[in-house]
């Protein structure tokens, strides 16, 4: 089973697709010529057992193909029953960007009688939508009964990613809120710890403890607490990796860069949040503190 894609030779050049092996479809591959097809890497992996695909022949299954997302569809009468594989291209997404790549066969469109077709126009400027009125006029002059539907490529990609972008935005907001709460919590905890250990700090200072040592003591405590939280968070990320994988596109749920940068960010936040209380503790006036307590 493979996706059948009736295309013209210009399909590949329009999308900038190059052959990995063999050649692409050519203008000579028209109706009446020998049947030829181009396949993707997924087809070669699935059905050709690692052999060289170029030159192999495949049977076109009676005109029943699976284009796009709409299951089995009869595109029309075929003019050939068998075709020779003349080229292999890289895998291309057929539907949504997050869908897995499926085996695909690219057939000269003139070998099939189609009831509908899509035309891809590549603009040389940054405003492809500006071409739509002119194309619409040309189509109306050719056949006013044609009901054309236009889509800009960037809009198609955006629509495919819209749900995932919304999910990512929600996660970013929650992440920023969590980061803020972590910073405020660390600051509050360290301030409370300084107040609770006020007498101890005064006594340590009276016996010659240096300010740097006092500062280091509180910062070290904050980093220890942050380390415990990071360990719990990494364990949770590993446990929830299957849930997160469904929200990611071509990114591992256990991406090493993410697993490295997130703990580093939390350590920096803990360090900054604990610095002010620790600095205040290291600058206690010993005489005043002992006199008051």
mmCIF file of C-alpha atoms in Angstrom:
data_model
loop_
_atom_site.group_PDB
_atom_site.id
_atom_site.type_symbol
_atom_site.label_atom_id
_atom_site.label_comp_id
_atom_site.label_asym_id
_atom_site.label_seq_id
_atom_site.Cartn_x
_atom_site.Cartn_y
_atom_site.Cartn_z
ATOM 1 C CA UNK A 1 0.000 0.000 0.000
ATOM 2 C CA UNK A 2 1.360 3.414 -0.955
ATOM 3 C CA UNK A 3 0.169 6.930 -1.584
ATOM 4 C CA UNK A 4 -0.365 7.484 -5.307
ATOM 5 C CA UNK A 5 0.574 10.962 -6.488
ATOM 6 C CA UNK A 6 -0.133 11.848 -10.137
ATOM 7 C CA UNK A 7 2.227 14.741 -10.891
ATOM 8 C CA UNK A 8 3.778 16.579 -13.800
ATOM 9 C CA UNK A 9 7.562 16.697 -14.315
ATOM 10 C CA UNK A 10 7.524 20.307 -13.105
ATOM 11 C CA UNK A 11 6.236 19.208 -9.697
ATOM 12 C CA UNK A 12 9.751 18.296 -8.580
ATOM 13 C CA UNK A 13 11.469 21.444 -9.846
ATOM 14 C CA UNK A 14 8.732 23.669 -8.369
ATOM 15 C CA UNK A 15 9.347 22.224 -4.903
ATOM 16 C CA UNK A 16 13.124 22.043 -5.372
ATOM 17 C CA UNK A 17 13.189 18.235 -5.112
ATOM 18 C CA UNK A 18 16.323 16.465 -6.329
ATOM 19 C CA UNK A 19 16.710 12.755 -7.065
ATOM 20 C CA UNK A 20 18.669 10.656 -4.579
ATOM 21 C CA UNK A 21 19.032 7.927 -7.196
ATOM 22 C CA UNK A 22 18.114 7.679 -10.876
ATOM 23 C CA UNK A 23 16.147 10.530 -12.432
ATOM 24 C CA UNK A 24 12.913 12.450 -12.035
ATOM 25 C CA UNK A 25 9.908 12.391 -14.339
ATOM 26 C CA UNK A 26 10.466 14.086 -17.696
ATOM 27 C CA UNK A 27 8.205 15.637 -20.374
ATOM 28 C CA UNK A 28 8.796 12.544 -22.531
ATOM 29 C CA UNK A 29 6.976 10.404 -19.943
ATOM 30 C CA UNK A 30 3.595 11.101 -21.499
ATOM 31 C CA UNK A 31 0.512 9.079 -22.352
ATOM 32 C CA UNK A 32 1.486 6.254 -24.662
ATOM 33 C CA UNK A 33 5.061 6.086 -23.376
ATOM 34 C CA UNK A 34 6.385 3.276 -21.227
ATOM 35 C CA UNK A 35 5.151 3.433 -17.664
ATOM 36 C CA UNK A 36 7.624 5.019 -15.236
ATOM 37 C CA UNK A 37 7.339 6.117 -11.614
ATOM 38 C CA UNK A 38 9.425 7.817 -8.953
ATOM 39 C CA UNK A 39 9.266 6.510 -5.384
ATOM 40 C CA UNK A 40 10.255 7.926 -2.012
ATOM 41 C CA UNK A 41 12.707 6.443 0.464
ATOM 42 C CA UNK A 42 9.893 5.121 2.661
ATOM 43 C CA UNK A 43 8.632 2.972 -0.238
ATOM 44 C CA UNK A 44 12.116 1.590 -0.871
ATOM 45 C CA UNK A 45 12.562 0.741 2.818
ATOM 46 C CA UNK A 46 9.138 -0.867 3.122
ATOM 47 C CA UNK A 47 8.981 -2.987 -0.036
ATOM 48 C CA UNK A 48 12.371 -3.349 -1.701
ATOM 49 C CA UNK A 49 14.422 -4.843 1.155
ATOM 50 C CA UNK A 50 17.358 -2.485 0.728
ATOM 51 C CA UNK A 51 17.912 -3.404 -2.941
ATOM 52 C CA UNK A 52 18.613 -0.811 -5.622
ATOM 53 C CA UNK A 53 15.114 0.409 -6.588
ATOM 54 C CA UNK A 54 16.061 1.905 -9.960
ATOM 55 C CA UNK A 55 15.048 -0.441 -12.756
ATOM 56 C CA UNK A 56 12.640 -2.485 -10.651
ATOM 57 C CA UNK A 57 9.065 -2.824 -11.930
ATOM 58 C CA UNK A 58 5.940 -2.404 -9.841
ATOM 59 C CA UNK A 59 2.310 -3.236 -10.556
ATOM 60 C CA UNK A 60 -0.153 -0.355 -10.424
ATOM 61 C CA UNK A 61 -3.144 -1.810 -8.616
ATOM 62 C CA UNK A 62 -5.968 -1.319 -11.079
ATOM 63 C CA UNK A 63 -6.306 2.420 -10.582
ATOM 64 C CA UNK A 64 -7.101 2.346 -6.881
ATOM 65 C CA UNK A 65 -4.798 4.769 -5.085
ATOM 66 C CA UNK A 66 -4.659 6.559 -1.785
ATOM 67 C CA UNK A 67 -3.962 10.262 -2.372
ATOM 68 C CA UNK A 68 -3.929 12.689 0.516
ATOM 69 C CA UNK A 69 -6.028 11.745 3.522
ATOM 70 C CA UNK A 70 -9.221 10.404 1.919
ATOM 71 C CA UNK A 71 -8.598 6.661 1.829
ATOM 72 C CA UNK A 72 -9.021 4.648 -1.365
ATOM 73 C CA UNK A 73 -10.147 6.772 -4.275
ATOM 74 C CA UNK A 74 -10.585 5.812 -7.944
ATOM 75 C CA UNK A 75 -8.702 8.546 -9.766
ATOM 76 C CA UNK A 76 -9.526 7.255 -13.221
ATOM 77 C CA UNK A 77 -8.616 4.785 -15.922
ATOM 78 C CA UNK A 78 -4.935 3.869 -16.137
ATOM 79 C CA UNK A 79 -3.131 3.614 -19.450
ATOM 80 C CA UNK A 80 -0.414 1.294 -18.057
ATOM 81 C CA UNK A 81 -0.512 -1.687 -15.683
ATOM 82 C CA UNK A 82 3.167 -1.862 -14.793
ATOM 83 C CA UNK A 83 5.754 0.834 -14.352
ATOM 84 C CA UNK A 84 9.498 0.981 -14.011
ATOM 85 C CA UNK A 85 11.050 2.785 -11.063
ATOM 86 C CA UNK A 86 13.311 5.418 -12.606
ATOM 87 C CA UNK A 87 14.173 7.475 -9.530
ATOM 88 C CA UNK A 88 14.102 7.831 -5.757
ATOM 89 C CA UNK A 89 13.493 11.051 -3.833
ATOM 90 C CA UNK A 90 13.636 11.976 -0.156
ATOM 91 C CA UNK A 91 10.556 11.489 2.007
ATOM 92 C CA UNK A 92 7.962 14.269 1.773
ATOM 93 C CA UNK A 93 5.079 14.928 4.139
ATOM 94 C CA UNK A 94 1.766 14.032 2.486
ATOM 95 C CA UNK A 95 -0.714 15.382 5.027
ATOM 96 C CA UNK A 96 -0.193 17.018 8.401
ATOM 97 C CA UNK A 97 3.384 17.839 9.315
ATOM 98 C CA UNK A 98 3.187 15.731 12.457
ATOM 99 C CA UNK A 99 2.045 12.612 10.561
ATOM 100 C CA UNK A 100 4.552 9.838 9.935
ATOM 101 C CA UNK A 101 5.960 9.585 6.404
ATOM 102 C CA UNK A 102 4.237 6.896 4.308
ATOM 103 C CA UNK A 103 5.455 5.014 1.202
ATOM 104 C CA UNK A 104 4.638 7.083 -1.883
ATOM 105 C CA UNK A 105 4.692 6.597 -5.655
ATOM 106 C CA UNK A 106 4.821 9.551 -8.079
ATOM 107 C CA UNK A 107 3.157 8.787 -11.422
ATOM 108 C CA UNK A 108 3.074 10.894 -14.619
ATOM 109 C CA UNK A 109 -0.343 12.545 -14.430
ATOM 110 C CA UNK A 110 -1.011 11.891 -18.128
ATOM 111 C CA UNK A 111 -1.121 8.158 -17.392
ATOM 112 C CA UNK A 112 -4.327 8.712 -15.426
ATOM 113 C CA UNK A 113 -7.648 10.280 -16.313
ATOM 114 C CA UNK A 114 -8.321 12.532 -13.338
ATOM 115 C CA UNK A 115 -11.523 14.240 -12.290
ATOM 116 C CA UNK A 116 -9.745 16.973 -10.358
ATOM 117 C CA UNK A 117 -6.228 18.277 -9.948
ATOM 118 C CA UNK A 118 -4.144 20.778 -8.024
ATOM 119 C CA UNK A 119 -1.752 23.256 -9.618
ATOM 120 C CA UNK A 120 1.210 24.573 -7.641
ATOM 121 C CA UNK A 121 2.532 28.013 -8.603
ATOM 122 C CA UNK A 122 5.848 29.219 -7.248
ATOM 123 C CA UNK A 123 6.159 32.989 -6.848
ATOM 124 C CA UNK A 124 9.428 34.825 -7.416
ATOM 125 C CA UNK A 125 8.533 37.488 -4.833
ATOM 126 C CA UNK A 126 7.504 37.392 -1.188
ATOM 127 C CA UNK A 127 3.786 37.889 -1.879
ATOM 128 C CA UNK A 128 2.379 34.795 -3.603
ATOM 129 C CA UNK A 129 -1.187 35.859 -2.761
ATOM 130 C CA UNK A 130 -0.787 38.721 -5.255
ATOM 131 C CA UNK A 131 -0.774 36.156 -8.082
ATOM 132 C CA UNK A 132 -4.221 34.782 -7.232
ATOM 133 C CA UNK A 133 -6.365 37.408 -9.085
ATOM 134 C CA UNK A 134 -4.397 36.926 -12.308
ATOM 135 C CA UNK A 135 -4.588 33.134 -12.102
ATOM 136 C CA UNK A 136 -8.322 33.342 -11.405
ATOM 137 C CA UNK A 137 -8.851 35.466 -14.549
ATOM 138 C CA UNK A 138 -6.875 33.022 -16.674
ATOM 139 C CA UNK A 139 -8.938 30.096 -15.397
ATOM 140 C CA UNK A 140 -12.206 31.922 -16.056
ATOM 141 C CA UNK A 141 -11.117 32.593 -19.640
ATOM 142 C CA UNK A 142 -10.287 28.903 -20.096
ATOM 143 C CA UNK A 143 -13.502 27.591 -18.508
ATOM 144 C CA UNK A 144 -15.840 29.742 -16.440
ATOM 145 C CA UNK A 145 -17.423 26.630 -14.883
ATOM 146 C CA UNK A 146 -14.208 25.716 -13.029
ATOM 147 C CA UNK A 147 -14.621 26.445 -9.284
ATOM 148 C CA UNK A 148 -11.003 27.111 -8.229
ATOM 149 C CA UNK A 149 -9.917 27.019 -4.594
ATOM 150 C CA UNK A 150 -6.711 28.880 -3.714
ATOM 151 C CA UNK A 151 -4.385 28.320 -0.771
ATOM 152 C CA UNK A 152 -1.080 29.998 0.048
ATOM 153 C CA UNK A 153 1.577 27.500 1.102
ATOM 154 C CA UNK A 154 2.441 29.390 4.282
ATOM 155 C CA UNK A 155 -1.247 29.321 5.294
ATOM 156 C CA UNK A 156 -1.418 25.564 4.723
ATOM 157 C CA UNK A 157 1.619 25.013 6.944
ATOM 158 C CA UNK A 158 0.262 27.389 9.594
ATOM 159 C CA UNK A 159 -3.095 25.571 9.649
ATOM 160 C CA UNK A 160 -1.326 22.237 10.067
ATOM 161 C CA UNK A 161 0.645 23.565 13.034
ATOM 162 C CA UNK A 162 -2.069 25.753 14.597
ATOM 163 C CA UNK A 163 -3.163 23.287 17.278
ATOM 164 C CA UNK A 164 0.403 22.472 18.235
ATOM 165 C CA UNK A 165 1.382 26.149 18.328
ATOM 166 C CA UNK A 166 -1.509 26.835 20.682
ATOM 167 C CA UNK A 167 -0.428 23.942 22.896
ATOM 168 C CA UNK A 168 3.162 25.180 22.839
ATOM 169 C CA UNK A 169 2.039 28.709 23.769
ATOM 170 C CA UNK A 170 0.045 27.378 26.725
ATOM 171 C CA UNK A 171 3.050 25.353 27.881
ATOM 172 C CA UNK A 172 5.323 28.403 27.544
ATOM 173 C CA UNK A 173 2.938 30.483 29.668
ATOM 174 C CA UNK A 174 2.743 27.756 32.306
ATOM 175 C CA UNK A 175 6.520 27.404 32.185
ATOM 176 C CA UNK A 176 7.087 31.131 32.742
ATOM 177 C CA UNK A 177 4.575 31.176 35.596
ATOM 178 C CA UNK A 178 6.264 28.145 37.163
ATOM 179 C CA UNK A 179 9.681 29.754 36.761
ATOM 180 C CA UNK A 180 8.422 32.943 38.427
ATOM 181 C CA UNK A 181 6.877 30.977 41.291
ATOM 182 C CA UNK A 182 10.124 29.042 41.720
ATOM 183 C CA UNK A 183 12.120 32.288 41.919
ATOM 184 C CA UNK A 184 9.678 33.914 44.357
ATOM 185 C CA UNK A 185 9.511 30.749 46.447
ATOM 186 C CA UNK A 186 13.281 30.436 46.629
ATOM 187 C CA UNK A 187 13.623 34.097 47.586
ATOM 188 C CA UNK A 188 10.948 33.775 50.278
ATOM 189 C CA UNK A 189 12.427 30.565 51.670
ATOM 190 C CA UNK A 190 15.917 32.034 51.881
ATOM 191 C CA UNK A 191 14.623 35.254 53.483
ATOM 192 C CA UNK A 192 12.746 33.187 56.058
ATOM 193 C CA UNK A 193 15.862 31.096 56.686
ATOM 194 C CA UNK A 194 17.966 34.230 57.252
ATOM 195 C CA UNK A 195 15.437 35.595 59.756
ATOM 196 C CA UNK A 196 15.216 32.272 61.597
ATOM 197 C CA UNK A 197 18.998 31.957 61.834
ATOM 198 C CA UNK A 198 19.619 35.597 62.726
ATOM 199 C CA UNK A 199 21.209 34.757 66.114
ATOM 200 C CA UNK A 200 23.346 32.010 64.587
ATOM 201 C CA UNK A 201 24.627 34.371 61.916
ATOM 202 C CA UNK A 202 25.478 36.994 64.541
ATOM 203 C CA UNK A 203 27.373 34.478 66.675
ATOM 204 C CA UNK A 204 29.239 33.113 63.642
ATOM 205 C CA UNK A 205 30.224 36.638 62.679
ATOM 206 C CA UNK A 206 31.318 37.418 66.237
ATOM 207 C CA UNK A 207 33.616 34.403 66.192
ATOM 208 C CA UNK A 208 35.248 35.532 62.985
ATOM 209 C CA UNK A 209 33.192 33.988 60.208
ATOM 210 C CA UNK A 210 33.906 35.864 56.986
ATOM 211 C CA UNK A 211 31.150 37.400 54.914
ATOM 212 C CA UNK A 212 32.085 35.238 51.949
ATOM 213 C CA UNK A 213 31.590 32.077 54.001
ATOM 214 C CA UNK A 214 28.176 33.229 55.215
ATOM 215 C CA UNK A 215 27.152 34.109 51.671
ATOM 216 C CA UNK A 216 28.354 30.733 50.431
ATOM 217 C CA UNK A 217 26.450 28.892 53.182
ATOM 218 C CA UNK A 218 23.056 30.251 52.146
ATOM 219 C CA UNK A 219 23.656 30.040 48.397
ATOM 220 C CA UNK A 220 24.798 26.433 48.778
ATOM 221 C CA UNK A 221 21.608 25.618 50.676
ATOM 222 C CA UNK A 222 19.494 27.146 47.904
ATOM 223 C CA UNK A 223 21.333 25.170 45.225
ATOM 224 C CA UNK A 224 20.836 21.953 47.204
ATOM 225 C CA UNK A 225 17.086 22.534 47.316
ATOM 226 C CA UNK A 226 17.068 23.397 43.618
ATOM 227 C CA UNK A 227 18.999 20.199 42.882
ATOM 228 C CA UNK A 228 16.352 18.109 44.624
ATOM 229 C CA UNK A 229 13.619 19.818 42.602
ATOM 230 C CA UNK A 230 15.537 19.332 39.354
ATOM 231 C CA UNK A 231 15.996 15.612 40.055
ATOM 232 C CA UNK A 232 12.259 15.217 40.682
ATOM 233 C CA UNK A 233 11.486 17.226 37.535
ATOM 234 C CA UNK A 234 13.752 15.126 35.306
ATOM 235 C CA UNK A 235 12.195 11.945 36.688
ATOM 236 C CA UNK A 236 8.756 13.375 35.915
ATOM 237 C CA UNK A 237 9.825 14.315 32.376
ATOM 238 C CA UNK A 238 11.026 10.766 31.737
ATOM 239 C CA UNK A 239 7.783 9.324 33.116
ATOM 240 C CA UNK A 240 5.655 11.672 30.959
ATOM 241 C CA UNK A 241 7.701 11.380 27.770
ATOM 242 C CA UNK A 242 4.975 9.512 25.843
ATOM 243 C CA UNK A 243 2.421 12.222 26.613
ATOM 244 C CA UNK A 244 4.800 15.005 25.554
ATOM 245 C CA UNK A 245 5.848 13.185 22.366
ATOM 246 C CA UNK A 246 2.361 13.712 20.882
ATOM 247 C CA UNK A 247 2.810 17.492 21.224
ATOM 248 C CA UNK A 248 6.236 17.654 19.595
ATOM 249 C CA UNK A 249 7.236 17.810 15.923
ATOM 250 C CA UNK A 250 10.504 16.154 14.903
ATOM 251 C CA UNK A 251 11.823 16.656 18.429
ATOM 252 C CA UNK A 252 12.473 13.970 20.999
ATOM 253 C CA UNK A 253 10.637 14.227 24.312
ATOM 254 C CA UNK A 254 14.014 13.485 25.922
ATOM 255 C CA UNK A 255 16.051 15.918 23.855
ATOM 256 C CA UNK A 256 19.482 16.146 25.543
ATOM 257 C CA UNK A 257 19.747 19.905 24.962
ATOM 258 C CA UNK A 258 16.405 20.492 26.706
ATOM 259 C CA UNK A 259 17.326 18.178 29.575
ATOM 260 C CA UNK A 260 20.564 20.137 29.981
ATOM 261 C CA UNK A 261 19.297 23.707 29.538
ATOM 262 C CA UNK A 262 16.226 23.447 31.793
ATOM 263 C CA UNK A 263 18.185 22.326 34.903
ATOM 264 C CA UNK A 264 20.829 24.950 34.144
ATOM 265 C CA UNK A 265 18.128 27.633 33.944
ATOM 266 C CA UNK A 266 16.638 26.508 37.255
ATOM 267 C CA UNK A 267 20.057 26.598 38.926
ATOM 268 C CA UNK A 268 20.639 30.143 37.664
ATOM 269 C CA UNK A 269 17.189 31.211 38.921
ATOM 270 C CA UNK A 270 17.867 29.633 42.333
ATOM 271 C CA UNK A 271 21.275 31.316 42.489
ATOM 272 C CA UNK A 272 19.891 34.757 41.686
ATOM 273 C CA UNK A 273 16.860 34.368 43.979
ATOM 274 C CA UNK A 274 19.027 33.321 46.928
ATOM 275 C CA UNK A 275 21.733 35.923 46.436
ATOM 276 C CA UNK A 276 19.921 38.935 47.939
ATOM 277 C CA UNK A 277 18.878 37.193 51.202
ATOM 278 C CA UNK A 278 22.335 35.614 51.479
ATOM 279 C CA UNK A 279 23.988 38.975 50.863
ATOM 280 C CA UNK A 280 21.799 40.554 53.549
ATOM 281 C CA UNK A 281 22.811 37.798 55.981
ATOM 282 C CA UNK A 282 26.495 38.339 55.280
ATOM 283 C CA UNK A 283 26.203 42.070 56.056
ATOM 284 C CA UNK A 284 24.537 41.823 59.463
ATOM 285 C CA UNK A 285 25.870 44.335 61.995
ATOM 286 C CA UNK A 286 27.210 41.958 64.671
ATOM 287 C CA UNK A 287 27.071 44.450 67.558
ATOM 288 C CA UNK A 288 23.511 45.482 66.814
ATOM 289 C CA UNK A 289 22.408 41.869 66.365
ATOM 290 C CA UNK A 290 23.950 40.712 69.662
ATOM 291 C CA UNK A 291 22.589 43.727 71.550
ATOM 292 C CA UNK A 292 19.036 43.141 70.265
ATOM 293 C CA UNK A 293 19.089 39.419 70.991
#
